[in-house]
Amino acid sequence: MIKYLAADSIRNDKLPESQKLPVVTTAKESPIFELCEGSFFTFPYKDEQTRTVCLKRVIFRSTNVFGRGTTVGKELVLKLTFPSETRVSEWIFIDRCKELAQGEHAWVLNHLPDIYWSFDIPFHDDSPQDDFKKEFEDGDEMRVVRGSIQEELKPLSSLKTAKECTQVFCDIIQCHHWVRKCAQIFHRAVSEGNFMVRERDGKKYGVLNDWDLAIWINNEHDEPTSLIRTGTRPYMAHEQQSVHWKGPHRYRHDLESIFYVMLLSVCLYSNPNEKVPHPNTKRFRYEEWHWRDDEFLHDKKTSIVHAAPFTPPVSPFFIGFLLWLTELQERLLLGFVHLKIHITQAAMQEARQPNKLPTFDMETLGGHFSCEQIAMILHMFNNEQLTTHGLEWQKILERLSRNQQQK
C-alpha cells in the first residue's frame, strides 16, 4: 500500500523528510484503490508556490464500474477518477467557462466548481490495464489516474427549506443552459450527486458539479468511450435507456434528467436529508431506481412521460414542487405526442412527395420542451419570483409578462 500520492511534477522537496511524498510517476498495482485517510497531497498553486492538504475522511468511493470510480475527501476535495487517456479533463471545461464569465456573464461564477489543480498519472506498461488492452485490441481504451483538488461543496441535503431547494434547482438549470449556449459545452452527467450547494456571503448558490462526461458541442455526435457512460441510470432520459437508442445526446435529454432529479428528491425524501417510506409498503419510493437495470427504468420512465394525468407522490415538505413536476411532465408528454404525429405524417408524406418532408425540431420536441418553456415554469415558486440570471432568461420572462398583460 502507498500511503502518500504525488506525481513527479507536483512533488514538494521543501517538506520535512517525515512529510515528503514518494513520487508516483505511473500507477502500478492499483495503489490508488488503497488511498487512506491521513494521506498528504502537495500540488502547485500560485506564483510557483505549493499547497499541502491532508485527506481527512473518504466521503464517497464509487464502485459500480470497475476502473472508473471517484474518490473524494475533505476539507478541500481530492477527486480521483480513471478516464480514458484521451478524455478532456473537466478542468479544461471549467477554465473555458471562467474565461467567458465576464461582464453580464459573471453571475455564472457562483454556479461553477472551483478546481485548484489537476494532474494525470499513466498506468505502468505491465499494469492490468495494459494487459487487458493487449488481450482485447478493440476492447476498453487505455486509462489514466486523473486527480484534482477542488473546493468543498455541500450536498442538497444541507438545505433547510423548500424555497432554498427551488432556488438551487433554478440556479443549476440556468447554469446548465449558459454552459451549453455560451461555452458550447454539453454537461451530460445530470444527477442528484452533481447538484451541489455553495455558501458564500450568507447566501446559498446551486452549483453544477462533476464535468467528467462533458464534451464540446462541436463533438456532440461522438460516441461515448463505453456503452454505459451516458449518465447516471436513475436520472437518464428514458430514450437513452432503450435498447434501440443510438444517440445523439441532446440538450433536452439533460433537461429530462433534471426532471428525474427533482422527482426522486421530492418523493423519496420527507425533507432534504431524511427519506420517507411508503405508508403501506414501508418501502422507499423510487429507491429501486438506484439498482434496477435499463429495461426496468425505461419502462417506468416511459409510463411517467406518457401518464395523463400525472400525480407524483410529493412529500408534504416539498408540496410546492407539485406544480413544477406536473407542468414539466405535461411539456414532455406534449412533445412526444407531437413527435409521434410528426413521424406518422412524415411516413405518409414520403410515400406521396418524398422531396417535401415535414420538419420537426428534435432538440426541443417541436418547441414543447425548450429552455423558454422551462424558464416559464421554474421562475416562480408558491407565487414568489425566484432569482434569475443572465439576459436570455430575463428576456424570456419579459416576453411572458407582456403576453400575460395583453390577454
mmCIF file of C-alpha atoms in Angstrom:
data_model
loop_
_atom_site.group_PDB
_atom_site.id
_atom_site.type_symbol
_atom_site.label_atom_id
_atom_site.label_comp_id
_atom_site.label_asym_id
_atom_site.label_seq_id
_atom_site.Cartn_x
_atom_site.Cartn_y
_atom_site.Cartn_z
ATOM 1 C CA MET A 1 0.000 0.000 0.000
ATOM 2 C CA ILE A 2 1.228 3.501 -0.833
ATOM 3 C CA LYS A 3 0.191 5.909 1.858
ATOM 4 C CA TYR A 4 1.003 9.112 0.008
ATOM 5 C CA LEU A 5 0.319 10.091 -3.576
ATOM 6 C CA ALA A 6 2.173 12.579 -5.735
ATOM 7 C CA ALA A 7 3.020 12.959 -9.384
ATOM 8 C CA ASP A 8 6.612 13.764 -10.299
ATOM 9 C CA SER A 9 5.685 17.285 -11.374
ATOM 10 C CA ILE A 10 3.992 18.133 -8.079
ATOM 11 C CA ARG A 11 6.489 16.887 -5.515
ATOM 12 C CA ASN A 12 7.368 19.397 -2.775
ATOM 13 C CA ASP A 13 11.052 18.947 -1.868
ATOM 14 C CA LYS A 14 10.844 21.650 0.805
ATOM 15 C CA LEU A 15 8.730 19.498 3.119
ATOM 16 C CA PRO A 16 10.408 17.830 6.121
ATOM 17 C CA GLU A 17 11.635 14.303 5.429
ATOM 18 C CA SER A 18 8.804 12.914 7.547
ATOM 19 C CA GLN A 19 6.212 14.567 5.295
ATOM 20 C CA LYS A 20 7.820 14.207 1.880
ATOM 21 C CA LEU A 21 5.654 12.482 -0.685
ATOM 22 C CA PRO A 22 7.065 9.486 -2.565
ATOM 23 C CA VAL A 23 6.983 10.129 -6.284
ATOM 24 C CA VAL A 24 4.430 8.069 -8.216
ATOM 25 C CA THR A 25 5.043 8.676 -11.919
ATOM 26 C CA THR A 26 2.922 5.720 -13.008
ATOM 27 C CA ALA A 27 0.046 3.880 -11.427
ATOM 28 C CA LYS A 28 1.110 0.278 -10.757
ATOM 29 C CA GLU A 29 -0.645 -2.436 -8.763
ATOM 30 C CA SER A 30 -3.613 -0.101 -8.285
ATOM 31 C CA PRO A 31 -2.237 1.875 -5.259
ATOM 32 C CA ILE A 32 -4.999 4.450 -5.682
ATOM 33 C CA PHE A 33 -7.629 1.999 -4.549
ATOM 34 C CA GLU A 34 -5.916 1.855 -1.155
ATOM 35 C CA LEU A 35 -5.548 5.606 -0.694
ATOM 36 C CA CYS A 36 -6.100 6.047 3.026
ATOM 37 C CA GLU A 37 -7.234 8.706 5.427
ATOM 38 C CA GLY A 38 -4.364 10.776 6.778
ATOM 39 C CA SER A 39 -2.584 10.927 3.407
ATOM 40 C CA PHE A 40 -0.900 14.186 2.398
ATOM 41 C CA PHE A 41 -1.116 15.674 -1.085
ATOM 42 C CA THR A 42 1.036 18.527 -2.417
ATOM 43 C CA PHE A 43 0.224 20.485 -5.552
ATOM 44 C CA PRO A 44 1.389 23.676 -7.309
ATOM 45 C CA TYR A 45 -0.649 26.764 -6.503
ATOM 46 C CA LYS A 46 0.129 30.406 -7.303
ATOM 47 C CA ASP A 47 3.390 32.215 -8.064
ATOM 48 C CA GLU A 48 5.434 28.989 -8.003
ATOM 49 C CA GLN A 49 4.180 28.181 -4.512
ATOM 50 C CA THR A 50 2.713 24.879 -3.365
ATOM 51 C CA ARG A 51 -0.056 23.835 -1.023
ATOM 52 C CA THR A 52 -0.212 20.648 1.016
ATOM 53 C CA VAL A 53 -3.539 19.178 2.051
ATOM 54 C CA CYS A 54 -4.433 16.206 4.234
ATOM 55 C CA LEU A 55 -7.042 13.628 3.297
ATOM 56 C CA LYS A 56 -9.104 13.706 6.498
ATOM 57 C CA ARG A 57 -12.001 11.434 5.526
ATOM 58 C CA VAL A 58 -13.143 9.491 2.470
ATOM 59 C CA ILE A 59 -16.730 10.586 1.911
ATOM 60 C CA PHE A 60 -17.513 8.773 -1.334
ATOM 61 C CA ARG A 61 -15.951 5.937 -3.304
ATOM 62 C CA SER A 62 -17.749 4.790 -6.445
ATOM 63 C CA THR A 63 -17.524 1.056 -7.069
ATOM 64 C CA ASN A 64 -20.310 0.490 -9.585
ATOM 65 C CA VAL A 65 -17.962 0.413 -12.588
ATOM 66 C CA PHE A 66 -14.507 -1.115 -12.255
ATOM 67 C CA GLY A 67 -11.704 1.281 -13.016
ATOM 68 C CA ARG A 68 -13.925 4.358 -13.274
ATOM 69 C CA GLY A 69 -14.617 5.202 -9.652
ATOM 70 C CA THR A 70 -14.244 8.558 -7.972
ATOM 71 C CA THR A 71 -12.728 9.122 -4.550
ATOM 72 C CA VAL A 72 -13.176 12.386 -2.710
ATOM 73 C CA GLY A 73 -12.193 13.690 0.688
ATOM 74 C CA LYS A 74 -12.288 16.977 2.593
ATOM 75 C CA GLU A 75 -11.702 19.792 3.752
ATOM 76 C CA LEU A 76 -10.661 20.532 0.212
ATOM 77 C CA VAL A 77 -11.777 17.748 -2.101
ATOM 78 C CA LEU A 78 -9.284 15.325 -3.629
ATOM 79 C CA LYS A 79 -11.068 13.734 -6.554
ATOM 80 C CA LEU A 80 -9.609 10.696 -8.306
ATOM 81 C CA THR A 81 -11.090 9.242 -11.493
ATOM 82 C CA PHE A 82 -9.949 6.738 -14.105
ATOM 83 C CA PRO A 83 -10.951 8.153 -17.504
ATOM 84 C CA SER A 84 -9.769 7.378 -20.991
ATOM 85 C CA GLU A 85 -6.385 8.935 -21.621
ATOM 86 C CA THR A 86 -7.929 10.926 -24.494
ATOM 87 C CA ARG A 87 -10.863 12.340 -22.499
ATOM 88 C CA VAL A 88 -10.648 16.100 -21.897
ATOM 89 C CA SER A 89 -10.150 16.992 -18.240
ATOM 90 C CA GLU A 90 -13.045 18.747 -16.535
ATOM 91 C CA TRP A 91 -10.502 21.415 -15.532
ATOM 92 C CA ILE A 92 -10.254 22.438 -19.213
ATOM 93 C CA PHE A 93 -14.029 22.846 -19.482
ATOM 94 C CA ILE A 94 -14.262 24.847 -16.258
ATOM 95 C CA ASP A 95 -11.395 27.125 -17.296
ATOM 96 C CA ARG A 96 -13.114 27.824 -20.612
ATOM 97 C CA CYS A 97 -16.308 28.776 -18.797
ATOM 98 C CA LYS A 98 -14.440 31.097 -16.454
ATOM 99 C CA GLU A 99 -12.728 32.808 -19.371
ATOM 100 C CA LEU A 100 -16.168 33.647 -20.778
ATOM 101 C CA ALA A 101 -17.718 34.611 -17.437
ATOM 102 C CA GLN A 102 -17.082 38.323 -17.829
ATOM 103 C CA GLY A 103 -19.388 41.324 -17.629
ATOM 104 C CA GLU A 104 -23.053 40.312 -17.898
ATOM 105 C CA HIS A 105 -21.971 36.650 -17.711
ATOM 106 C CA ALA A 106 -20.068 36.988 -14.410
ATOM 107 C CA TRP A 107 -23.065 35.626 -12.479
ATOM 108 C CA VAL A 108 -22.250 32.096 -13.591
ATOM 109 C CA LEU A 109 -19.051 32.034 -11.490
ATOM 110 C CA ASN A 110 -21.182 31.429 -8.405
ATOM 111 C CA HIS A 111 -22.521 28.260 -10.007
ATOM 112 C CA LEU A 112 -19.309 26.662 -11.321
ATOM 113 C CA PRO A 113 -16.992 24.445 -9.234
ATOM 114 C CA ASP A 114 -13.538 25.774 -8.326
ATOM 115 C CA ILE A 115 -10.722 23.433 -9.372
ATOM 116 C CA TYR A 116 -7.330 24.445 -7.987
ATOM 117 C CA TRP A 117 -5.158 21.829 -9.661
ATOM 118 C CA SER A 118 -5.429 18.778 -11.898
ATOM 119 C CA PHE A 119 -2.971 16.067 -12.946
ATOM 120 C CA ASP A 120 -2.788 12.769 -14.838
ATOM 121 C CA ILE A 121 -0.753 9.677 -13.947
ATOM 122 C CA PRO A 122 -0.474 6.989 -16.659
ATOM 123 C CA PHE A 123 -0.688 3.295 -15.843
ATOM 124 C CA HIS A 124 2.530 1.253 -15.932
ATOM 125 C CA ASP A 125 3.332 -0.768 -19.069
ATOM 126 C CA ASP A 126 2.758 -4.079 -17.289
ATOM 127 C CA SER A 127 -0.357 -2.966 -15.390
ATOM 128 C CA PRO A 128 -3.641 -4.940 -15.616
ATOM 129 C CA GLN A 129 -4.978 -2.089 -17.777
ATOM 130 C CA ASP A 130 -2.154 -2.606 -20.290
ATOM 131 C CA ASP A 131 -2.563 -6.398 -20.268
ATOM 132 C CA PHE A 132 -6.297 -6.063 -20.872
ATOM 133 C CA LYS A 133 -5.708 -3.678 -23.772
ATOM 134 C CA LYS A 134 -3.232 -6.096 -25.378
ATOM 135 C CA GLU A 135 -5.580 -9.065 -24.933
ATOM 136 C CA PHE A 136 -8.558 -7.263 -26.483
ATOM 137 C CA GLU A 137 -7.255 -4.953 -29.197
ATOM 138 C CA ASP A 138 -10.705 -3.485 -29.824
ATOM 139 C CA GLY A 139 -11.643 -3.552 -26.143
ATOM 140 C CA ASP A 140 -11.515 -0.980 -23.395
ATOM 141 C CA GLU A 141 -9.364 2.079 -24.055
ATOM 142 C CA MET A 142 -6.227 2.896 -22.054
ATOM 143 C CA ARG A 143 -6.888 4.905 -18.919
ATOM 144 C CA VAL A 144 -5.044 7.221 -16.577
ATOM 145 C CA VAL A 145 -5.402 8.145 -12.931
ATOM 146 C CA ARG A 146 -6.763 11.689 -13.048
ATOM 147 C CA GLY A 147 -6.706 13.718 -9.872
ATOM 148 C CA SER A 148 -7.865 17.192 -8.975
ATOM 149 C CA ILE A 149 -8.003 19.400 -5.903
ATOM 150 C CA GLN A 150 -11.368 21.141 -5.688
ATOM 151 C CA GLU A 151 -13.322 23.417 -3.431
ATOM 152 C CA GLU A 152 -15.529 21.580 -0.974
ATOM 153 C CA LEU A 153 -19.205 21.958 -1.807
ATOM 154 C CA LYS A 154 -22.239 20.845 0.158
ATOM 155 C CA PRO A 155 -24.899 18.354 -0.974
ATOM 156 C CA LEU A 156 -28.594 19.082 -1.430
ATOM 157 C CA SER A 157 -29.185 17.527 1.988
ATOM 158 C CA SER A 158 -27.584 20.603 3.575
ATOM 159 C CA LEU A 159 -30.534 22.778 2.532
ATOM 160 C CA LYS A 160 -33.127 23.684 5.148
ATOM 161 C CA THR A 161 -36.245 24.872 3.323
ATOM 162 C CA ALA A 162 -38.182 24.016 0.182
ATOM 163 C CA LYS A 163 -37.585 27.583 -1.060
ATOM 164 C CA GLU A 164 -33.801 27.053 -0.805
ATOM 165 C CA CYS A 165 -34.186 23.827 -2.792
ATOM 166 C CA THR A 166 -36.147 25.535 -5.560
ATOM 167 C CA GLN A 167 -33.597 28.335 -5.896
ATOM 168 C CA VAL A 168 -30.741 25.827 -6.093
ATOM 169 C CA PHE A 169 -32.549 23.896 -8.850
ATOM 170 C CA CYS A 170 -33.285 27.142 -10.669
ATOM 171 C CA ASP A 171 -29.619 28.230 -10.375
ATOM 172 C CA ILE A 172 -28.299 24.955 -11.748
ATOM 173 C CA ILE A 173 -30.715 24.860 -14.680
ATOM 174 C CA GLN A 174 -29.707 28.388 -15.648
ATOM 175 C CA CYS A 175 -26.021 27.488 -15.326
ATOM 176 C CA HIS A 176 -26.539 24.329 -17.385
ATOM 177 C CA HIS A 177 -28.211 26.361 -20.148
ATOM 178 C CA TRP A 178 -25.465 29.017 -20.109
ATOM 179 C CA VAL A 179 -22.760 26.354 -20.364
ATOM 180 C CA ARG A 180 -24.406 24.971 -23.482
ATOM 181 C CA LYS A 181 -25.329 28.281 -25.099
ATOM 182 C CA CYS A 182 -22.283 30.427 -24.283
ATOM 183 C CA ALA A 183 -19.446 27.969 -23.630
ATOM 184 C CA GLN A 184 -20.635 25.400 -26.218
ATOM 185 C CA ILE A 185 -20.336 22.512 -23.761
ATOM 186 C CA PHE A 186 -22.658 19.588 -23.061
ATOM 187 C CA HIS A 187 -22.520 18.533 -19.396
ATOM 188 C CA ARG A 188 -24.175 15.100 -19.943
ATOM 189 C CA ALA A 189 -23.937 13.903 -16.320
ATOM 190 C CA VAL A 190 -27.007 15.290 -14.562
ATOM 191 C CA SER A 191 -27.652 13.524 -11.244
ATOM 192 C CA GLU A 192 -28.585 14.342 -7.675
ATOM 193 C CA GLY A 193 -24.955 13.888 -6.619
ATOM 194 C CA ASN A 194 -23.816 16.528 -9.131
ATOM 195 C CA PHE A 195 -26.249 19.167 -7.854
ATOM 196 C CA MET A 196 -24.242 20.861 -5.125
ATOM 197 C CA VAL A 197 -24.535 23.916 -2.887
ATOM 198 C CA ARG A 198 -22.067 26.725 -2.248
ATOM 199 C CA GLU A 199 -22.434 29.055 0.718
ATOM 200 C CA ARG A 200 -20.918 32.468 0.124
ATOM 201 C CA ASP A 201 -21.547 35.773 1.878
ATOM 202 C CA GLY A 202 -24.553 34.377 3.706
ATOM 203 C CA LYS A 203 -26.235 33.148 0.508
ATOM 204 C CA LYS A 204 -26.640 29.681 -0.963
ATOM 205 C CA TYR A 205 -25.998 29.007 -4.640
ATOM 206 C CA GLY A 206 -26.676 25.940 -6.750
ATOM 207 C CA VAL A 207 -23.504 24.564 -8.377
ATOM 208 C CA LEU A 208 -23.367 22.267 -11.405
ATOM 209 C CA ASN A 209 -20.632 19.823 -10.416
ATOM 210 C CA ASP A 210 -18.724 16.882 -11.949
ATOM 211 C CA TRP A 211 -17.890 17.534 -15.594
ATOM 212 C CA ASP A 212 -16.172 14.218 -16.285
ATOM 213 C CA LEU A 213 -18.581 13.305 -19.109
ATOM 214 C CA ALA A 214 -18.715 16.766 -20.680
ATOM 215 C CA ILE A 215 -17.962 17.257 -24.380
ATOM 216 C CA TRP A 216 -17.633 20.240 -26.694
ATOM 217 C CA ILE A 217 -20.782 20.932 -28.708
ATOM 218 C CA ASN A 218 -18.929 20.506 -31.995
ATOM 219 C CA ASN A 219 -18.191 16.931 -30.871
ATOM 220 C CA GLU A 220 -21.748 16.211 -29.714
ATOM 221 C CA HIS A 221 -22.101 13.244 -32.081
ATOM 222 C CA ASP A 222 -19.005 11.487 -30.745
ATOM 223 C CA GLU A 223 -19.633 8.057 -29.290
ATOM 224 C CA PRO A 224 -19.034 7.671 -25.536
ATOM 225 C CA THR A 225 -15.910 5.658 -24.630
ATOM 226 C CA SER A 226 -18.137 2.982 -23.115
ATOM 227 C CA LEU A 227 -21.738 1.998 -23.732
ATOM 228 C CA ILE A 228 -22.607 2.669 -20.087
ATOM 229 C CA ARG A 229 -21.119 6.150 -19.882
ATOM 230 C CA THR A 230 -24.134 8.195 -20.883
ATOM 231 C CA GLY A 231 -25.168 9.336 -17.410
ATOM 232 C CA THR A 232 -26.365 8.002 -14.068
ATOM 233 C CA ARG A 233 -29.080 5.389 -14.537
ATOM 234 C CA PRO A 234 -31.831 6.708 -12.199
ATOM 235 C CA TYR A 235 -31.673 10.128 -13.895
ATOM 236 C CA MET A 236 -31.026 9.338 -17.555
ATOM 237 C CA ALA A 237 -33.604 10.364 -20.148
ATOM 238 C CA HIS A 238 -35.904 7.429 -20.905
ATOM 239 C CA GLU A 239 -34.930 7.335 -24.597
ATOM 240 C CA GLN A 240 -31.311 6.726 -23.655
ATOM 241 C CA GLN A 241 -32.244 3.560 -21.761
ATOM 242 C CA SER A 242 -33.987 1.973 -24.715
ATOM 243 C CA VAL A 243 -32.177 -0.921 -26.415
ATOM 244 C CA HIS A 244 -32.862 0.892 -29.704
ATOM 245 C CA TRP A 245 -31.241 4.193 -28.732
ATOM 246 C CA LYS A 246 -28.267 5.127 -30.927
ATOM 247 C CA GLY A 247 -27.844 8.788 -29.988
ATOM 248 C CA PRO A 248 -27.077 11.584 -30.252
ATOM 249 C CA HIS A 249 -27.189 13.083 -26.777
ATOM 250 C CA ARG A 250 -29.450 16.150 -26.970
ATOM 251 C CA TYR A 251 -29.905 19.155 -24.724
ATOM 252 C CA ARG A 252 -33.448 18.031 -23.865
ATOM 253 C CA HIS A 253 -32.048 14.750 -22.519
ATOM 254 C CA ASP A 254 -30.251 16.689 -19.803
ATOM 255 C CA LEU A 255 -33.449 18.658 -19.117
ATOM 256 C CA GLU A 256 -35.361 15.401 -18.729
ATOM 257 C CA SER A 257 -32.639 14.199 -16.355
ATOM 258 C CA ILE A 258 -33.173 17.313 -14.248
ATOM 259 C CA PHE A 259 -36.862 16.394 -14.092
ATOM 260 C CA TYR A 260 -35.960 12.978 -12.617
ATOM 261 C CA VAL A 261 -33.540 14.506 -10.097
ATOM 262 C CA MET A 262 -36.368 16.725 -8.934
ATOM 263 C CA LEU A 263 -38.925 13.900 -8.938
ATOM 264 C CA LEU A 264 -36.828 11.499 -6.858
ATOM 265 C CA SER A 265 -35.699 14.217 -4.441
ATOM 266 C CA VAL A 266 -39.184 15.417 -3.509
ATOM 267 C CA CYS A 267 -40.894 11.999 -3.481
ATOM 268 C CA LEU A 268 -38.173 9.920 -1.833
ATOM 269 C CA TYR A 269 -37.386 12.447 0.925
ATOM 270 C CA SER A 270 -39.584 13.953 3.627
ATOM 271 C CA ASN A 271 -37.075 16.814 3.887
ATOM 272 C CA PRO A 272 -33.680 17.421 2.254
ATOM 273 C CA ASN A 273 -31.876 14.835 4.423
ATOM 274 C CA GLU A 274 -34.461 12.261 5.526
ATOM 275 C CA LYS A 275 -36.113 9.572 3.416
ATOM 276 C CA VAL A 276 -39.796 8.798 3.833
ATOM 277 C CA PRO A 277 -41.157 5.233 3.318
ATOM 278 C CA HIS A 278 -44.439 4.470 1.603
ATOM 279 C CA PRO A 279 -47.147 4.331 4.309
ATOM 280 C CA ASN A 280 -48.446 0.947 3.091
ATOM 281 C CA THR A 281 -45.432 -0.954 1.782
ATOM 282 C CA LYS A 282 -42.892 0.686 4.126
ATOM 283 C CA ARG A 283 -40.535 0.781 1.155
ATOM 284 C CA PHE A 284 -38.921 3.934 -0.123
ATOM 285 C CA ARG A 285 -40.462 5.317 -3.309
ATOM 286 C CA TYR A 286 -38.172 5.157 -6.342
ATOM 287 C CA GLU A 287 -35.399 3.590 -4.225
ATOM 288 C CA GLU A 288 -35.167 0.644 -6.614
ATOM 289 C CA TRP A 289 -34.347 3.043 -9.430
ATOM 290 C CA HIS A 290 -30.837 3.159 -7.988
ATOM 291 C CA TRP A 291 -30.134 -0.526 -8.600
ATOM 292 C CA ARG A 292 -32.506 -1.770 -11.331
ATOM 293 C CA ASP A 293 -31.394 -2.178 -14.960
ATOM 294 C CA ASP A 294 -32.041 -0.053 -18.046
ATOM 295 C CA GLU A 295 -35.014 -2.121 -19.219
ATOM 296 C CA PHE A 296 -36.825 -1.608 -15.914
ATOM 297 C CA LEU A 297 -36.034 2.112 -15.811
ATOM 298 C CA HIS A 298 -37.011 2.657 -19.437
ATOM 299 C CA ASP A 299 -40.434 1.123 -18.772
ATOM 300 C CA LYS A 300 -41.003 3.115 -15.578
ATOM 301 C CA LYS A 301 -39.927 6.417 -17.086
ATOM 302 C CA THR A 302 -41.905 5.868 -20.272
ATOM 303 C CA SER A 303 -45.050 5.344 -18.195
ATOM 304 C CA ILE A 304 -44.322 8.596 -16.352
ATOM 305 C CA VAL A 305 -43.645 10.609 -19.508
ATOM 306 C CA HIS A 306 -46.879 9.389 -21.133
ATOM 307 C CA ALA A 307 -49.067 9.492 -17.995
ATOM 308 C CA ALA A 308 -52.285 11.500 -18.220
ATOM 309 C CA PRO A 309 -52.883 12.730 -15.626
ATOM 310 C CA PHE A 310 -49.546 12.679 -13.794
ATOM 311 C CA THR A 311 -49.835 12.759 -9.986
ATOM 312 C CA PRO A 312 -46.427 12.268 -8.340
ATOM 313 C CA PRO A 313 -46.431 11.338 -4.609
ATOM 314 C CA VAL A 314 -44.688 14.508 -3.430
ATOM 315 C CA SER A 315 -43.984 14.605 0.319
ATOM 316 C CA PRO A 316 -45.681 17.442 2.297
ATOM 317 C CA PHE A 317 -42.386 19.297 2.838
ATOM 318 C CA PHE A 318 -41.919 19.617 -0.925
ATOM 319 C CA ILE A 319 -45.563 20.078 -1.904
ATOM 320 C CA GLY A 320 -44.687 23.312 -3.700
ATOM 321 C CA PHE A 321 -42.790 21.225 -6.268
ATOM 322 C CA LEU A 322 -46.004 19.515 -7.368
ATOM 323 C CA LEU A 323 -46.880 22.283 -9.836
ATOM 324 C CA TRP A 324 -43.350 22.255 -11.272
ATOM 325 C CA LEU A 325 -43.377 18.493 -11.780
ATOM 326 C CA THR A 326 -46.821 18.306 -13.364
ATOM 327 C CA GLU A 327 -46.074 21.170 -15.754
ATOM 328 C CA LEU A 328 -42.676 19.734 -16.753
ATOM 329 C CA GLN A 329 -44.247 16.326 -17.364
ATOM 330 C CA GLU A 330 -47.008 17.941 -19.413
ATOM 331 C CA ARG A 331 -44.416 19.608 -21.661
ATOM 332 C CA LEU A 332 -42.625 16.274 -22.123
ATOM 333 C CA LEU A 333 -45.894 14.494 -22.906
ATOM 334 C CA LEU A 334 -46.942 17.110 -25.465
ATOM 335 C CA GLY A 335 -43.525 16.943 -27.073
ATOM 336 C CA PHE A 336 -43.593 13.181 -27.546
ATOM 337 C CA VAL A 337 -47.220 13.207 -28.718
ATOM 338 C CA HIS A 338 -46.272 15.709 -31.424
ATOM 339 C CA LEU A 339 -43.155 13.699 -32.263
ATOM 340 C CA LYS A 340 -45.334 10.633 -32.884
ATOM 341 C CA ILE A 341 -47.664 12.704 -35.066
ATOM 342 C CA HIS A 342 -44.656 14.024 -36.997
ATOM 343 C CA ILE A 343 -43.315 10.517 -37.608
ATOM 344 C CA THR A 344 -46.707 9.388 -38.917
ATOM 345 C CA GLN A 345 -47.075 12.439 -41.166
ATOM 346 C CA ALA A 346 -43.512 12.100 -42.445
ATOM 347 C CA ALA A 347 -44.119 8.461 -43.417
ATOM 348 C CA MET A 348 -47.283 9.414 -45.301
ATOM 349 C CA GLN A 349 -45.597 12.363 -46.976
ATOM 350 C CA GLU A 350 -42.612 10.270 -48.039
ATOM 351 C CA ALA A 351 -44.930 7.980 -49.963
ATOM 352 C CA ARG A 352 -46.550 10.945 -51.723
ATOM 353 C CA GLN A 353 -43.885 13.647 -52.068
ATOM 354 C CA PRO A 354 -40.502 12.420 -50.755
ATOM 355 C CA ASN A 355 -38.884 15.763 -51.579
ATOM 356 C CA LYS A 356 -41.203 17.739 -49.279
ATOM 357 C CA LEU A 357 -40.962 16.035 -45.903
ATOM 358 C CA PRO A 358 -42.220 17.972 -42.837
ATOM 359 C CA THR A 359 -39.647 19.249 -40.349
ATOM 360 C CA PHE A 360 -39.553 18.784 -36.596
ATOM 361 C CA ASP A 361 -37.203 20.306 -34.009
ATOM 362 C CA MET A 362 -35.813 17.225 -32.252
ATOM 363 C CA GLU A 363 -33.775 19.350 -29.821
ATOM 364 C CA THR A 364 -36.918 20.797 -28.212
ATOM 365 C CA LEU A 365 -39.557 18.227 -29.225
ATOM 366 C CA GLY A 366 -41.167 20.692 -31.579
ATOM 367 C CA GLY A 367 -40.728 23.594 -29.165
ATOM 368 C CA HIS A 368 -42.651 21.885 -26.351
ATOM 369 C CA PHE A 369 -39.641 21.114 -24.143
ATOM 370 C CA SER A 370 -37.317 24.071 -24.656
ATOM 371 C CA CYS A 371 -35.338 26.434 -22.447
ATOM 372 C CA GLU A 372 -38.096 29.007 -22.893
ATOM 373 C CA GLN A 373 -40.743 26.568 -21.673
ATOM 374 C CA ILE A 374 -38.580 25.581 -18.678
ATOM 375 C CA ALA A 375 -37.964 29.224 -17.751
ATOM 376 C CA MET A 376 -41.691 29.948 -17.807
ATOM 377 C CA ILE A 377 -42.324 27.087 -15.398
ATOM 378 C CA LEU A 378 -39.434 27.495 -12.976
ATOM 379 C CA HIS A 379 -39.220 31.239 -12.425
ATOM 380 C CA MET A 380 -41.988 31.156 -9.804
ATOM 381 C CA PHE A 381 -42.452 29.069 -6.652
ATOM 382 C CA ASN A 382 -45.514 29.377 -4.430
ATOM 383 C CA ASN A 383 -46.333 32.679 -6.181
ATOM 384 C CA GLU A 384 -42.883 34.070 -5.361
ATOM 385 C CA GLN A 385 -40.400 35.102 -8.025
ATOM 386 C CA LEU A 386 -37.067 33.267 -7.909
ATOM 387 C CA THR A 387 -33.736 34.866 -8.745
ATOM 388 C CA THR A 388 -32.946 34.660 -12.440
ATOM 389 C CA HIS A 389 -29.557 35.323 -14.027
ATOM 390 C CA GLY A 390 -28.429 36.347 -17.466
ATOM 391 C CA LEU A 391 -30.100 38.405 -20.135
ATOM 392 C CA GLU A 392 -31.652 35.486 -22.035
ATOM 393 C CA TRP A 393 -33.797 34.235 -19.159
ATOM 394 C CA GLN A 394 -34.767 37.796 -18.263
ATOM 395 C CA LYS A 395 -35.850 38.464 -21.863
ATOM 396 C CA ILE A 396 -37.915 35.270 -21.846
ATOM 397 C CA LEU A 397 -39.671 36.354 -18.664
ATOM 398 C CA GLU A 398 -40.240 39.867 -20.034
ATOM 399 C CA ARG A 399 -41.955 38.356 -23.097
ATOM 400 C CA LEU A 400 -44.039 36.174 -20.815
ATOM 401 C CA SER A 401 -45.060 39.207 -18.765
ATOM 402 C CA ARG A 402 -46.024 41.197 -21.891
ATOM 403 C CA ASN A 403 -48.064 38.285 -23.233
ATOM 404 C CA GLN A 404 -49.957 37.960 -19.964
ATOM 405 C CA GLN A 405 -50.694 41.700 -19.913
ATOM 406 C CA GLN A 406 -52.086 41.542 -23.455
ATOM 407 C CA LYS A 407 -54.544 38.756 -22.561
#
